[in-house]
Amino acid sequence: MMGMQPTKTTPVYELKNTINGIRRGIITTRAGKVDTPVFMPVGTRAALKGLTNEQIEATGAQIILNNTYHLHLKPGESVIKSLGGLHEFTRWNKPILTDSGGFQVFSLGHVNKITDDGVTFNDPTTGDEVFLSPEKAMQIQVDLGSDIIMAFDDVVGLDKKSRNREEEAFERTHMWLERCTKEFKRLTKDMPDSERPLLFGIAQGGLDKSLRKCSLEIVQSSDVDGVAVGGLSVGEPRKEMHEMLDFLAPLYDPSKAHYLMGIGEPVDMRYAMEHGIDMFDCVLPTRNGRHGTAWVTGDKKIHLTNAKYAKDKSVIDENCDCYTCKSGYQKGYLRHLFKVNETLAGSLVSIHNIRYLNKICEEYRSKV
Ligand SMILES: [Zn+2]
C-alpha cells in the first residue's frame, strides 16, 4: 500500500496561501470544512468539561478532539455506536477528531505488556485487563464515528525512555501504521467518498533529527490523509522543541495537513504556525481555566485566585471578545467563584482561554 494516495476525489487539504512559513488552508471532512491554522479544544470524555456546544461554538471552535482511550473504557464504543455515534451522542455537529488512545495508554494505563501485536494494560479504575492494537484502535474510532482518525503509535515519554526502547518504539510505530492503513481501508471500503472519515499518520522520533526525518518520510509516503507530529512537548526544553519544528518545516508534504499534537501554549503555537503547522490540540485552555489561570494580551498568564483580584472590577482582558469578557464578568467575581468552588468559574475562564487560542489562529489566518 506504500506510496498510494488516498482515494478521495476532493482534496482533503487545500492550501490557499503561504507567507513566511505560515500556511492558510482548508481541511474538508465529512462533517464540514475547517479553516486552518486551527486549534482543537479537547473533550476528553465526550464533553468539554462544563461547556455547552453553544458556548464552545461561540469561542470560534470549528473542530473538537475526543479521547479514544477514555471513551473505549467508558461508556465503550458499542454504547456510543448504538446511540448514533459521537455526533448524535454529544449533539456536536461540527468535525470531531479522535486520538488513537496510544498516548493515554502509555501515560495513564498500567501497561503490562507491549509486543508487536499491541498493548495490554489495566484499566486504572476497574483493574480490568484491556488490549489495544492498531486494528482495534481503527475499529474503535470508526465505531465512535470520528471524522478524523489517528493512527495507533508506540509512544515513548522522555522520562522513561532508553535508547533501545526508543528505537523499538520507532520501528513499531511504522509497522503499526501499515496495519492501521490496511484495517482502515477494510473498515471504510463500502463508504461513499463523502462519508469516509480521514486517517492521519503520526511521525515520531523524539529529539533525534535523523529519526524524525525518516519517520516523516515513512508517514508521508503511506496511505494517509494528513500527517501529525507526535512526541513533542513531553518535557524537553522549549528551545529543543522549537529547533525540531524548524528542522521539520521544509520536510512536510505541502499537499497534506500538518498537525502538531498536544501543543497549546501560545508561544509554541505561534512558533509552530510560522513553521508550517496547521492544527493543534491541547487540554491547557480548559485545564488552566478550571484552575483560575487565564491568558491575556501579550500571551501573559494571570491567576484569578490571587488575593489582589478580590476587589478588582476589570474583566479578564479588555481586548478580549469572548462571552466572559464581553458580558463584563469582573475579576473579583471570578475569584470569588473559584474560592467557593463554583463550577461556573471554570466554565467562564475556559471559554476565555479557548477564545484566546482561537483568536491567535484567526490572527495568523488573516496574515496570509
Ligand atoms: Zn475573554
GROMACS .gro file of C-alpha atoms and ligand atoms in nm, residues 316-317 320-322 324-325 352, ligand 1:
model
    9
  316ILE     CA    1  -1.000   3.921   3.239
  317ASP     CA    2  -0.878   4.105   2.928
  320CYS     CA    3  -1.097   4.009   2.450
  321ASP     CA    4  -1.424   3.949   2.267
  322CYS     CA    5  -1.518   3.625   2.442
  324THR     CA    6  -1.697   3.609   2.962
  325CYS     CA    7  -1.516   3.938   2.893
  352HIS     CA    8  -1.199   3.290   2.765
  369ZN      ZN    9  -1.222   3.682   2.735
   0.00000   0.00000   0.00000
